[in-house]
Backbone as JSON Lines, residues from 0, in Angstrom:
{"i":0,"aa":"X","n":[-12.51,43.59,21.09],"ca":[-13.17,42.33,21.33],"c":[-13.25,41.52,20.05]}
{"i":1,"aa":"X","n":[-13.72,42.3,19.04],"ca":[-13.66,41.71,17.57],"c":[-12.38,41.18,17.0]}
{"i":2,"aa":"X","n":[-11.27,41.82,17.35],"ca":[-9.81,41.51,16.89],"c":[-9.46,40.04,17.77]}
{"i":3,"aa":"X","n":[-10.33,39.85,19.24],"ca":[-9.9,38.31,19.84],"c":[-10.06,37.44,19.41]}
{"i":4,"aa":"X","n":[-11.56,37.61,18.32],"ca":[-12.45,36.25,18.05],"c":[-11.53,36.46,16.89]}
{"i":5,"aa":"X","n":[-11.08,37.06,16.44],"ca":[-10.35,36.85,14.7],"c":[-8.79,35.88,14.8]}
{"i":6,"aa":"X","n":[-8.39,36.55,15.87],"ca":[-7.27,36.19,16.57],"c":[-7.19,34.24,16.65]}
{"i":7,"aa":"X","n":[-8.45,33.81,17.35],"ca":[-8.95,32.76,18.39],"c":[-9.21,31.9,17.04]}
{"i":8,"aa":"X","n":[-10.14,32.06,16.02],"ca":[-10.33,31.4,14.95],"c":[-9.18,30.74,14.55]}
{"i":9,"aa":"X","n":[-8.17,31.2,13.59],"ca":[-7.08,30.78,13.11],"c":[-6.54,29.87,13.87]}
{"i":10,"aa":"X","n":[-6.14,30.11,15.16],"ca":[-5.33,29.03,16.34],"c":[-5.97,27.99,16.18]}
{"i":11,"aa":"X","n":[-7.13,28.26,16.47],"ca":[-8.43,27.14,16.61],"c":[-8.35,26.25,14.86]}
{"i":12,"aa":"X","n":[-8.37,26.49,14.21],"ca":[-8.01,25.62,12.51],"c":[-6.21,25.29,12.35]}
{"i":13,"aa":"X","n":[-5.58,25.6,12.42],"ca":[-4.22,25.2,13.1],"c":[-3.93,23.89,13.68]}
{"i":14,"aa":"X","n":[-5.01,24.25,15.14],"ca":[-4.32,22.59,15.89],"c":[-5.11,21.96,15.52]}
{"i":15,"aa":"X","n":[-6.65,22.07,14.5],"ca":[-7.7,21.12,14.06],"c":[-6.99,20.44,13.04]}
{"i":16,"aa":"X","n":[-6.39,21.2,12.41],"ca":[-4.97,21.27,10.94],"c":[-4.04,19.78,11.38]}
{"i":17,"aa":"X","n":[-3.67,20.33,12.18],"ca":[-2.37,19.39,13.36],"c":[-2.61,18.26,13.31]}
{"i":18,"aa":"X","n":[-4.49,18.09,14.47],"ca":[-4.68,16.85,14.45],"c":[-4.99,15.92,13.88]}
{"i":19,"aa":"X","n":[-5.47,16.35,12.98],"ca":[-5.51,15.73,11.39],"c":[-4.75,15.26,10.5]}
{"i":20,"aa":"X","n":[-3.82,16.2,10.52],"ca":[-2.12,15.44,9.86],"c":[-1.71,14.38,10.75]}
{"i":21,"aa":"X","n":[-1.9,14.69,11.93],"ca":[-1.12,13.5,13.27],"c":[-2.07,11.95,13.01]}
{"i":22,"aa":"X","n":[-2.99,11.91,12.85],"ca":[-3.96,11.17,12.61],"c":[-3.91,10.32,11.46]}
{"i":23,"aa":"X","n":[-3.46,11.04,10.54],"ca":[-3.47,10.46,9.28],"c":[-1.99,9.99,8.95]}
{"i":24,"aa":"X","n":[-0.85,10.64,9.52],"ca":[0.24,9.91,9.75],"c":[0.29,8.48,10.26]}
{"i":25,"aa":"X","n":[-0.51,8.77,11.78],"ca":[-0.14,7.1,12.23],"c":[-1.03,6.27,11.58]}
{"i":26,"aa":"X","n":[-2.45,6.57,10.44],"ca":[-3.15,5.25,10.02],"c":[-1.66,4.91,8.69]}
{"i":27,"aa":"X","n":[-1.58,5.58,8.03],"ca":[-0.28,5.23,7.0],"c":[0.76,4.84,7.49]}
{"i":28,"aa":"X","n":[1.57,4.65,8.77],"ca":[2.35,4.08,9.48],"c":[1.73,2.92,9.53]}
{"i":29,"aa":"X","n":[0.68,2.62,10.58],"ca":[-0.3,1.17,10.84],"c":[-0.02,0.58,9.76]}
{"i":30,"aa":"X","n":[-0.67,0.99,8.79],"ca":[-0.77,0.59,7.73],"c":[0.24,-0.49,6.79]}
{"i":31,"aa":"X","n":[1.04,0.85,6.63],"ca":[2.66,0.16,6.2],"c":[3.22,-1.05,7.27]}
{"i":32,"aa":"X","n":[3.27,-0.83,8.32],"ca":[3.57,-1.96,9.54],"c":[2.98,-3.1,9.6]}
{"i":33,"aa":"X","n":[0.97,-3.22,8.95],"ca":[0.39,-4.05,8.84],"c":[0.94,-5.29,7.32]}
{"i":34,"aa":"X","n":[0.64,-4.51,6.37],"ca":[1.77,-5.13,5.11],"c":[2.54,-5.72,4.96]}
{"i":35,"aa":"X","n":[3.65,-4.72,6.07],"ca":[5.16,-5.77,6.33],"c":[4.91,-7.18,6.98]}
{"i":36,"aa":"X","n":[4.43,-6.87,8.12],"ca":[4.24,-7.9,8.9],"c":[2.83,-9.02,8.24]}
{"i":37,"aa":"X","n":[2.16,-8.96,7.38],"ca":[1.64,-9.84,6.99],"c":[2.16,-10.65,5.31]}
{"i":38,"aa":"X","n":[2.93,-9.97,4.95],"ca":[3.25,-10.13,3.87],"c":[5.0,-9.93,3.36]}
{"i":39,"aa":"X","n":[5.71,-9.5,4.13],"ca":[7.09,-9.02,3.7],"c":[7.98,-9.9,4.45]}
{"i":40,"aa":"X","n":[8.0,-10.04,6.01],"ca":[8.24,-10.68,6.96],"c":[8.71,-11.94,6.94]}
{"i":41,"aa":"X","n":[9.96,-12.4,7.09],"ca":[9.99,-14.27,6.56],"c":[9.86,-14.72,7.58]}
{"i":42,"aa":"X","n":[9.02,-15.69,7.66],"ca":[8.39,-16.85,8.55],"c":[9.46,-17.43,9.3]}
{"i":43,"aa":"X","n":[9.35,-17.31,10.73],"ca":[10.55,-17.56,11.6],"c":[10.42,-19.04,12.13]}
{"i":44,"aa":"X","n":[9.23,-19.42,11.58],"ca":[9.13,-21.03,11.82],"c":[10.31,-21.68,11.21]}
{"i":45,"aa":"X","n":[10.34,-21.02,9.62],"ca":[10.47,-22.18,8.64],"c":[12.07,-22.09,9.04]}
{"i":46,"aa":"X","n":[12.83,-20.8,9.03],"ca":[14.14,-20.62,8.8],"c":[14.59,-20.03,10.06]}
{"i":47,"aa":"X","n":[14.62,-20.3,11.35],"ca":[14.57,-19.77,12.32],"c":[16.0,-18.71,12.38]}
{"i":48,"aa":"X","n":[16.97,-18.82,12.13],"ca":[18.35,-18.32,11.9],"c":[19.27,-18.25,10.7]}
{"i":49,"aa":"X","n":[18.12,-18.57,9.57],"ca":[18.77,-18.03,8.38],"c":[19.77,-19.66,8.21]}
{"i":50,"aa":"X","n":[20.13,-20.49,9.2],"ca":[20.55,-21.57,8.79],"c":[20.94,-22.21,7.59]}
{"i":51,"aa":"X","n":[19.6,-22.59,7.47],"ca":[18.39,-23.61,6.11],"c":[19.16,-22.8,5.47]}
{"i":52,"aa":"X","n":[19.07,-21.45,4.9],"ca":[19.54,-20.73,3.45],"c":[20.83,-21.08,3.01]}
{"i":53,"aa":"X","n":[21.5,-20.72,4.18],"ca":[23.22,-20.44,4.43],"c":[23.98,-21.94,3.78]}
{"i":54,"aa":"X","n":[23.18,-23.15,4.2],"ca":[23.41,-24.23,3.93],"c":[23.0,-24.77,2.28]}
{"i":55,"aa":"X","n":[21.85,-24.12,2.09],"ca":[21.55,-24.18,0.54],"c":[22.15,-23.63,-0.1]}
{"i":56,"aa":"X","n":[23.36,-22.12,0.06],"ca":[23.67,-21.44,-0.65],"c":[25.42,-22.16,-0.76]}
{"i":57,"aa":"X","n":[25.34,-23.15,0.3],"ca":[27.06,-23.52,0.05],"c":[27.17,-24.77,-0.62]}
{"i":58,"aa":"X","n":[25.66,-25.74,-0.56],"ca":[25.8,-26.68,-1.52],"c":[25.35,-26.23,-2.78]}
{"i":59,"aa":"X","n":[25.01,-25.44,-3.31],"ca":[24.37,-24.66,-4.28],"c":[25.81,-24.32,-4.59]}
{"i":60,"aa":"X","n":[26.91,-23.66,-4.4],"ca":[28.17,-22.96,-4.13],"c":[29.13,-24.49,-4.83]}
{"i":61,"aa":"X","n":[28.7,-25.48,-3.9],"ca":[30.07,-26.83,-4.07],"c":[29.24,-27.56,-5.81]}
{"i":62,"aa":"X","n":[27.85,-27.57,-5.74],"ca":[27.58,-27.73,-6.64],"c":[27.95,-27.31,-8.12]}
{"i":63,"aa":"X","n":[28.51,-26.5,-8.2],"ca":[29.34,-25.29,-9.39],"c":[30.24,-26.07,-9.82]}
{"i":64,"aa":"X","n":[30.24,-26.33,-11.09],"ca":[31.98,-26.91,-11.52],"c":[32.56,-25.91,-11.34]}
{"i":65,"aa":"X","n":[34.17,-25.74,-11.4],"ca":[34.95,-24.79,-11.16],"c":[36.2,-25.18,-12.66]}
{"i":66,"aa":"X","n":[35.61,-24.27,-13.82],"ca":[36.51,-24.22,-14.82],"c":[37.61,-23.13,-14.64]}
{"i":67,"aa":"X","n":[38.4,-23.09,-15.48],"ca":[39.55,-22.23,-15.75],"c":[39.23,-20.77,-16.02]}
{"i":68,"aa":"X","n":[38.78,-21.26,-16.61],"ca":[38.04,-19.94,-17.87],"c":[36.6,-20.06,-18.06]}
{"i":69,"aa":"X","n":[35.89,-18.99,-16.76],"ca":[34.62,-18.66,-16.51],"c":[34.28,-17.37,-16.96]}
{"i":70,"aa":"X","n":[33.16,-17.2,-17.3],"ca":[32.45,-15.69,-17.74],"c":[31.89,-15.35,-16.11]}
{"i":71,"aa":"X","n":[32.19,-14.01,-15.83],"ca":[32.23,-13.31,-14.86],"c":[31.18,-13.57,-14.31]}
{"i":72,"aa":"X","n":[30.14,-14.14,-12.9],"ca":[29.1,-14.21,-12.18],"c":[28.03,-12.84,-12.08]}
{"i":73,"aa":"X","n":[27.11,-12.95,-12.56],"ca":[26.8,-11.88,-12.76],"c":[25.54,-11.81,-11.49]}
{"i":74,"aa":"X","n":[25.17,-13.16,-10.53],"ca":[24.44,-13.21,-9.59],"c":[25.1,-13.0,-8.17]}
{"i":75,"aa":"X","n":[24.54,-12.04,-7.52],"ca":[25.57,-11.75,-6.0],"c":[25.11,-12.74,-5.11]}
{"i":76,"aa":"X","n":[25.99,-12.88,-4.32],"ca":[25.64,-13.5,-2.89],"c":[24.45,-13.36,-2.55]}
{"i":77,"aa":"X","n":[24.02,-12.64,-2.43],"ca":[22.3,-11.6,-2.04],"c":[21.41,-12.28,-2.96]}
{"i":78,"aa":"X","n":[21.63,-12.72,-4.09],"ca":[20.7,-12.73,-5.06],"c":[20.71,-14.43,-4.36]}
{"i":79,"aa":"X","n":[21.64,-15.41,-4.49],"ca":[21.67,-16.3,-4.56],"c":[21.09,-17.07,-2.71]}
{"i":80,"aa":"X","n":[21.27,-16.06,-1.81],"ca":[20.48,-15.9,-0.67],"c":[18.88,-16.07,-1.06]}
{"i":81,"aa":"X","n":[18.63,-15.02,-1.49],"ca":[16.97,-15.06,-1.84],"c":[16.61,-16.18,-2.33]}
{"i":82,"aa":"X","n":[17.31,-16.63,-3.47],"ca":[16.89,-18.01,-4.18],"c":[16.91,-19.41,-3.05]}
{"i":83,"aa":"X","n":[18.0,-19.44,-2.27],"ca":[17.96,-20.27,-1.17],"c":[16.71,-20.16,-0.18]}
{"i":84,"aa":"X","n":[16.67,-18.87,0.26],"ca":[15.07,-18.64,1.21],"c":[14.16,-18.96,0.56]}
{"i":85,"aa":"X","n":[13.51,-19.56,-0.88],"ca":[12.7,-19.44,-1.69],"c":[12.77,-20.78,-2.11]}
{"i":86,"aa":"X","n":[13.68,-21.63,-1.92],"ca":[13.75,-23.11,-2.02],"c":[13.77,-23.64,-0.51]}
{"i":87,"aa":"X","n":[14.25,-22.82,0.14],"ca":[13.91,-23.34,1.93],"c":[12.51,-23.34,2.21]}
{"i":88,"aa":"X","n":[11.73,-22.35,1.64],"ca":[10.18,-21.84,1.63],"c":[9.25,-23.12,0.9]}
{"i":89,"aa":"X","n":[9.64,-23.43,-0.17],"ca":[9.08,-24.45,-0.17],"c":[8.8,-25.76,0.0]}
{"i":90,"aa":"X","n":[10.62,-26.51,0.98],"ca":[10.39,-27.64,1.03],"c":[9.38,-27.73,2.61]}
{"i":91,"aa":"X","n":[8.2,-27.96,2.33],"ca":[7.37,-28.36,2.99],"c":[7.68,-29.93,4.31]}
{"i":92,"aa":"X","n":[7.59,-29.89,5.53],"ca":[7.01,-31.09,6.4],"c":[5.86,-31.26,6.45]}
{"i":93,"aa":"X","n":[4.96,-31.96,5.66],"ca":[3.84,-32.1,6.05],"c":[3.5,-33.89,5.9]}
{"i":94,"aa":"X","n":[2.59,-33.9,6.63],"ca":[1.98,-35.46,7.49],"c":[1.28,-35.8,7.05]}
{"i":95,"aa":"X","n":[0.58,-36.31,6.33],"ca":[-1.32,-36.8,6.0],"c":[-1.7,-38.09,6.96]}
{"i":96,"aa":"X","n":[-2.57,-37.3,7.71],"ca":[-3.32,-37.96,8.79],"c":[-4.92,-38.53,8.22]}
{"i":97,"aa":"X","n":[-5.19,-39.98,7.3],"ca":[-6.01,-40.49,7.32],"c":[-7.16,-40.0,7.67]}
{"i":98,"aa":"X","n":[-8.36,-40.22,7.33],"ca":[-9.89,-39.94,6.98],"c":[-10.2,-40.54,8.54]}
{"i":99,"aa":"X","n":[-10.51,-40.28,9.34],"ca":[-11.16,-40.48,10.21],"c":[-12.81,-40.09,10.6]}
{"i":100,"aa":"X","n":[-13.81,-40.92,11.04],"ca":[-15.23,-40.62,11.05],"c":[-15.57,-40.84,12.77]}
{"i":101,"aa":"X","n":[-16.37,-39.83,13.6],"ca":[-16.55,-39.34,14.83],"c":[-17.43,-39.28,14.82]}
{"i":102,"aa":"X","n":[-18.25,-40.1,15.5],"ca":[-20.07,-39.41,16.82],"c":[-19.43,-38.33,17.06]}
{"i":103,"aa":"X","n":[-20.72,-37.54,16.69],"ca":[-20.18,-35.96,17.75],"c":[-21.12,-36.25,18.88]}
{"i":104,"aa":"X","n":[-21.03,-35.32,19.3],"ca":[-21.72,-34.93,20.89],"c":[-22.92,-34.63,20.94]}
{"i":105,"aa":"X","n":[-23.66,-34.14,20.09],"ca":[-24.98,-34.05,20.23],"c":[-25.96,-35.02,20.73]}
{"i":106,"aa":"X","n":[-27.09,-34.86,21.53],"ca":[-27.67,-35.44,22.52],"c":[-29.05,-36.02,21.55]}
{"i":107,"aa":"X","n":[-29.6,-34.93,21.17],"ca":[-30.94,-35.02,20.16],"c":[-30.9,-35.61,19.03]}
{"i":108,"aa":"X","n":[-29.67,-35.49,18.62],"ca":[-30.05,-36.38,17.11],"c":[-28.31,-37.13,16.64]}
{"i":109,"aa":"X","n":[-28.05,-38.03,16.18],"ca":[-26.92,-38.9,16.07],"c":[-26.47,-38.31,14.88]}
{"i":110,"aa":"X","n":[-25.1,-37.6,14.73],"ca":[-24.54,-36.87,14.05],"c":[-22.86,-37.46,13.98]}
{"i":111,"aa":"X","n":[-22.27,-37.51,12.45],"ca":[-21.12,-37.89,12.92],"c":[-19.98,-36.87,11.74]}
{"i":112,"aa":"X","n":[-19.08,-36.93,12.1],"ca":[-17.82,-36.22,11.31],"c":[-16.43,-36.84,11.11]}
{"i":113,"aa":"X","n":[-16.67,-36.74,9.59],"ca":[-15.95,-37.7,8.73],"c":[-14.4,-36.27,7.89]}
{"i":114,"aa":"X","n":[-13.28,-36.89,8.87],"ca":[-12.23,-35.57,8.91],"c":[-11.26,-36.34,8.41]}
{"i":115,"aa":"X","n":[-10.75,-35.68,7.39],"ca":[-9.0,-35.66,6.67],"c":[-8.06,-34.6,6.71]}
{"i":116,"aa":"X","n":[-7.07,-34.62,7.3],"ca":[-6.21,-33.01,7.19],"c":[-4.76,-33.71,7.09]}
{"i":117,"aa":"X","n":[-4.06,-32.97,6.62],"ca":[-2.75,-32.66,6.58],"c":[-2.02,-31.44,7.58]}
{"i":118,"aa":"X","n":[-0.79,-31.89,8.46],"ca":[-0.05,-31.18,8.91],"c":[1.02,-31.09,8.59]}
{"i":119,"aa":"X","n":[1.8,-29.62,8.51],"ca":[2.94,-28.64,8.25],"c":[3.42,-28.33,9.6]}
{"i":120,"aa":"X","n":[4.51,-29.17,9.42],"ca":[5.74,-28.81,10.51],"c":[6.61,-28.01,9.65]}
{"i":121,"aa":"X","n":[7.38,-27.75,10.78],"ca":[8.77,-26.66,10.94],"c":[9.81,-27.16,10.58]}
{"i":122,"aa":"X","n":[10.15,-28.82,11.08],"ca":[11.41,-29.46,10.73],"c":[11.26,-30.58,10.65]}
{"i":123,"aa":"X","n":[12.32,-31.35,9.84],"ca":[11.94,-32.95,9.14],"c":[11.69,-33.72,10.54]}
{"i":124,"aa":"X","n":[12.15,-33.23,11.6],"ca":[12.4,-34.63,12.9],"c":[11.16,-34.35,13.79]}
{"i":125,"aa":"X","n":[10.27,-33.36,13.63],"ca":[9.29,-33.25,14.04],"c":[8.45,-34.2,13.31]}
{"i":126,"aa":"X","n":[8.34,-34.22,12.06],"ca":[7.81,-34.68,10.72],"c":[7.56,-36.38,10.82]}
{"i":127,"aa":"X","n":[9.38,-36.56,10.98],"ca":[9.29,-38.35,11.7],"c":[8.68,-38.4,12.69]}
{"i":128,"aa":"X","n":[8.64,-37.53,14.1],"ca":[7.95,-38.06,15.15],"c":[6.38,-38.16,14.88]}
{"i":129,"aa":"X","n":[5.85,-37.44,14.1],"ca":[4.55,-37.37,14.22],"c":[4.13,-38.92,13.29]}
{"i":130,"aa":"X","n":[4.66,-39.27,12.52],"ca":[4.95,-40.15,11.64],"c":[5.21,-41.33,12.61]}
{"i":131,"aa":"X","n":[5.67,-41.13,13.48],"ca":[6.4,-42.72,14.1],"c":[4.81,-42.67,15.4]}
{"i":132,"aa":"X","n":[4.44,-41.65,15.66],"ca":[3.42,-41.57,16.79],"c":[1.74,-41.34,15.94]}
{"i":133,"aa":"X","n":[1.63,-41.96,15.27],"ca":[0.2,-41.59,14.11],"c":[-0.9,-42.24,15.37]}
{"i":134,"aa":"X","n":[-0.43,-43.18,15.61],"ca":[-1.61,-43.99,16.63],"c":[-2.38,-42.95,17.81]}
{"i":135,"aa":"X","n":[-0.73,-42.27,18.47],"ca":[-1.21,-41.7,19.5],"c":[-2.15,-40.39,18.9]}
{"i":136,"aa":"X","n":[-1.69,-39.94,17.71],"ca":[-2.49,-38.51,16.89],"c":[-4.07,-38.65,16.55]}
{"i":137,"aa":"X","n":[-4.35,-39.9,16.07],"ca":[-5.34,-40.13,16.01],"c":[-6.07,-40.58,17.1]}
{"i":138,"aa":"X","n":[-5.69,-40.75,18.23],"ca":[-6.22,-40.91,19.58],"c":[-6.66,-39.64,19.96]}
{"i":139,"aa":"X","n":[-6.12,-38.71,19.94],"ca":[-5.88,-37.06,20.61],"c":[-6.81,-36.67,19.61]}
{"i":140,"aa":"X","n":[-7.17,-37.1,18.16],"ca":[-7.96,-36.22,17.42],"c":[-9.66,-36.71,18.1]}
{"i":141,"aa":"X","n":[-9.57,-38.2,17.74],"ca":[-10.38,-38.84,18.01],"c":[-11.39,-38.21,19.34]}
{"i":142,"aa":"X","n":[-10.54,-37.91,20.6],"ca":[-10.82,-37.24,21.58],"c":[-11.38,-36.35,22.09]}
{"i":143,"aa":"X","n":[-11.13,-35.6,21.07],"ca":[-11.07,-34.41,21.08],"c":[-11.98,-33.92,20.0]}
{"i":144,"aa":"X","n":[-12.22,-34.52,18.8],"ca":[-13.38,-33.9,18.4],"c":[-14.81,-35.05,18.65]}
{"i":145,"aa":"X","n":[-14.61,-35.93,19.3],"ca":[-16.23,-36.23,20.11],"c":[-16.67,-35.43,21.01]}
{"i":146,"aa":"X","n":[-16.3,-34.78,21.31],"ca":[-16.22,-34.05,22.46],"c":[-17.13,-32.77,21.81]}
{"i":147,"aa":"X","n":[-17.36,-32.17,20.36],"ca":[-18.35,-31.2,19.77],"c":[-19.72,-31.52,19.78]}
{"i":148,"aa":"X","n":[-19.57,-30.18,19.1],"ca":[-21.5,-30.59,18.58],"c":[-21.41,-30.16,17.03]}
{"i":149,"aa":"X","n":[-22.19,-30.29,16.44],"ca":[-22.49,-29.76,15.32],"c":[-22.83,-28.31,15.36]}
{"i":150,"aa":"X","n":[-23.56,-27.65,16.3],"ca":[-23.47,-26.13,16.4],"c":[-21.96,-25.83,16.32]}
{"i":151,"aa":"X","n":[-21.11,-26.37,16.98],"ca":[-19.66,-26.09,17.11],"c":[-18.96,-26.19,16.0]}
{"i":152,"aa":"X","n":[-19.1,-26.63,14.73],"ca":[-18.11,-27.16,13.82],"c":[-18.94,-26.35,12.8]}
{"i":153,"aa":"X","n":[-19.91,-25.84,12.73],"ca":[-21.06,-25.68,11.41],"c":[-20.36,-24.52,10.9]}
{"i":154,"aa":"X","n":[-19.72,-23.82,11.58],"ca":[-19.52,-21.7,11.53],"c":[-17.74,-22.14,11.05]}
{"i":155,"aa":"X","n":[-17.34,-21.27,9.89],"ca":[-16.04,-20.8,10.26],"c":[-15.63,-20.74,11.23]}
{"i":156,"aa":"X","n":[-15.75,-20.0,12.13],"ca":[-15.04,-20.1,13.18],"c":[-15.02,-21.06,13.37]}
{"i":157,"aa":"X","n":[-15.88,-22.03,14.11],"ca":[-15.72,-23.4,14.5],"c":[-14.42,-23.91,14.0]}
{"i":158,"aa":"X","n":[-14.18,-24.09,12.58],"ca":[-13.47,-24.45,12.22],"c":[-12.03,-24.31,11.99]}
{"i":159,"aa":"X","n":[-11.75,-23.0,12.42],"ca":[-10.59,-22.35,12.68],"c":[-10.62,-22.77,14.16]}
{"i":160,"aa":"X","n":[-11.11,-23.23,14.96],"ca":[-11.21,-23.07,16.37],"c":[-10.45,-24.6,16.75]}
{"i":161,"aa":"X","n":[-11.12,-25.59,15.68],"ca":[-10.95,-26.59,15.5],"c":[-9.36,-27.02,15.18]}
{"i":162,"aa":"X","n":[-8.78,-25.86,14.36],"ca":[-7.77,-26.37,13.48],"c":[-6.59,-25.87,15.05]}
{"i":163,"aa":"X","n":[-6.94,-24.77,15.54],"ca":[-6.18,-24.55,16.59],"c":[-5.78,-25.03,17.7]}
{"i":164,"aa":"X","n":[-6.92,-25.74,18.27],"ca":[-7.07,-27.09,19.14],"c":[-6.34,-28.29,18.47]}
{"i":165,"aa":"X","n":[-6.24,-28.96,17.57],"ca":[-5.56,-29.56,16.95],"c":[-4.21,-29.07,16.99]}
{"i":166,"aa":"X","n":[-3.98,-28.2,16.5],"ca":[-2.29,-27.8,16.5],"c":[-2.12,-28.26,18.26]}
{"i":167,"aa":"X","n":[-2.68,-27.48,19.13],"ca":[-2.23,-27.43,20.4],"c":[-2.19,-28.85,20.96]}
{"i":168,"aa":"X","n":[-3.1,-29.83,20.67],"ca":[-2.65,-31.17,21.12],"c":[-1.45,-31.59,20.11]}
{"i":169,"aa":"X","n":[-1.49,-31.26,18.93],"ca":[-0.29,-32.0,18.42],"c":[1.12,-31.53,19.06]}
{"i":170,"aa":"X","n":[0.92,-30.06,19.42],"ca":[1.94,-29.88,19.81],"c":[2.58,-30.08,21.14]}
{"i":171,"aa":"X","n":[1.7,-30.49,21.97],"ca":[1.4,-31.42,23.3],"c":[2.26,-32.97,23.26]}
{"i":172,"aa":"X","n":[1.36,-33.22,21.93],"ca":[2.68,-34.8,21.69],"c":[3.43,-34.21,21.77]}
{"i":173,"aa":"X","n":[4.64,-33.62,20.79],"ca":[5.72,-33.44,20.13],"c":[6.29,-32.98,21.54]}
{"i":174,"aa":"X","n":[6.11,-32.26,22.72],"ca":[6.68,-31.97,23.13],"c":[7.17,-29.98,22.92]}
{"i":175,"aa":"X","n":[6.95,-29.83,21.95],"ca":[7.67,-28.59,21.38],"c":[6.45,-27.86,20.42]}
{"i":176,"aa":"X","n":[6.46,-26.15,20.48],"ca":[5.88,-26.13,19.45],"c":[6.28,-26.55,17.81]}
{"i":177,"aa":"X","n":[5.88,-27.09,16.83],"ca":[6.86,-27.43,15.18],"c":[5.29,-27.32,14.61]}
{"i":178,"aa":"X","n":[4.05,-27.42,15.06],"ca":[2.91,-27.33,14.22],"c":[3.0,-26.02,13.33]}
{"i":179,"aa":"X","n":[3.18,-25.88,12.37],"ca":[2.77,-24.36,11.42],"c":[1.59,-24.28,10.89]}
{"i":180,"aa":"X","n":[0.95,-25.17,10.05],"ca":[-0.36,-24.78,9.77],"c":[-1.4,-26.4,9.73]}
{"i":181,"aa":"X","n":[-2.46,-26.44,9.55],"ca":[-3.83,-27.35,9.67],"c":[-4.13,-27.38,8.34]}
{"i":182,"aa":"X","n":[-4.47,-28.49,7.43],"ca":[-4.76,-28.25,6.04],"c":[-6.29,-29.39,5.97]}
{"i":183,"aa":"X","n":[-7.15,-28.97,6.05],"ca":[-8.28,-29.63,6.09],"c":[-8.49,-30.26,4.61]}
{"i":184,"aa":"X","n":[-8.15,-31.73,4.24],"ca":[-8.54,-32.11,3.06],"c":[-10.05,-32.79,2.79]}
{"i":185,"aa":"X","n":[-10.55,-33.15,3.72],"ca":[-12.08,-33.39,3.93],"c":[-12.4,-33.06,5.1]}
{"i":186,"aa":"X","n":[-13.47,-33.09,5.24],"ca":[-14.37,-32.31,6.15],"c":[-15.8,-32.37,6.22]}
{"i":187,"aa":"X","n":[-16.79,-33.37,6.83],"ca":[-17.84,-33.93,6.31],"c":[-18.79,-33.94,7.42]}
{"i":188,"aa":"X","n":[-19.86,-33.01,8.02],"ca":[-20.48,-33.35,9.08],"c":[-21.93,-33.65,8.62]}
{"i":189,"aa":"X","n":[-22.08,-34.98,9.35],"ca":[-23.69,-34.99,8.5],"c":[-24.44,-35.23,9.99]}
């Protein structure tokens, strides 16, 4: 009987052993997966098919004088890729949408919000449309944030909540999603 429980122990620290390694495998997997994807990952807005690069890397390419007698390239294709994704990365579409001031919604006391932001598109022709349609943008903002309260806008969140609603009507104009990010340059609720 004594030789079962001796037996039974060991098995028993084994698969406790097991599940513990199994456990701690997939948080270091998560983990690594979380990283990539927040940080390694190139933004499929900006360069949807590698395009943008391919095109920087051949005027980048025609740009080259072409002497007789060159010292050997010592930058690869690869290298000169990266440098293209990294100049595609930064040419920015972005909009500056004017200071606008809003009654909010509150019933009890007369409250208003005085908003400036900048938007980041995806591509220059999104960029013109929003540009050629400013009237209708500021209609849709206008709209849309009378429509708060000051409980609503006071919290972070609010304000992320805010910036998301915004993308989604802008991207309502446009027709298409091209909104990438909300850049709040003022922001004033009194």
């Amino acid at each position: 009987m004594s030789n079962e429980l001796a037996e039974e122990a060991p098995k028993k620290s084994k698969v406790k052993f097991f599940i513990i390694l199994f456990i701690l495998l997939l948080l270091i997997l998560g983990g690594v997966a979380c990283y990539w994807w927040l940080n390694l990952r190139a933004p499929e807005a900006l360069a949807p098919n590698n395009q943008v690069a391919e095109e920087v890397v051949d005027e980048q390419e025609a740009e080259e004088p072409q002497n007789e007698v060159t010292a050997p390239d010592k930058t690869t294709k690869q290298d000169k890729k990266k440098a293209a994704k990294k100049t595609a990365k930064t040419k920015l579409n972005i909009v500056t949408i004017p200071t606008v001031t809003i009654n909010l919604a509150d019933k009890d006391v007369i409250r208003y919000l005085k908003i400036g932001f900048d938007i980041e598109l995806s591509t220059k022709d999104s960029a013109e449309s929003i540009e050629e349609q400013k009237a209708k943008v500021r209609d849709s903002i206008i709209i849309l944030l009378s429509s708060k309260t000051y409980n609503e806008l006071a919290t972070t969140e609010g304000k992320i909540r805010i910036k998301n609603e915004i993308a989604t009507r802008l991207n309502q104009i446009l027709g298409v999603p091209r909104v990438v990010q909300i850049y709040f340059n003022e922001f004033v609720v009194n």
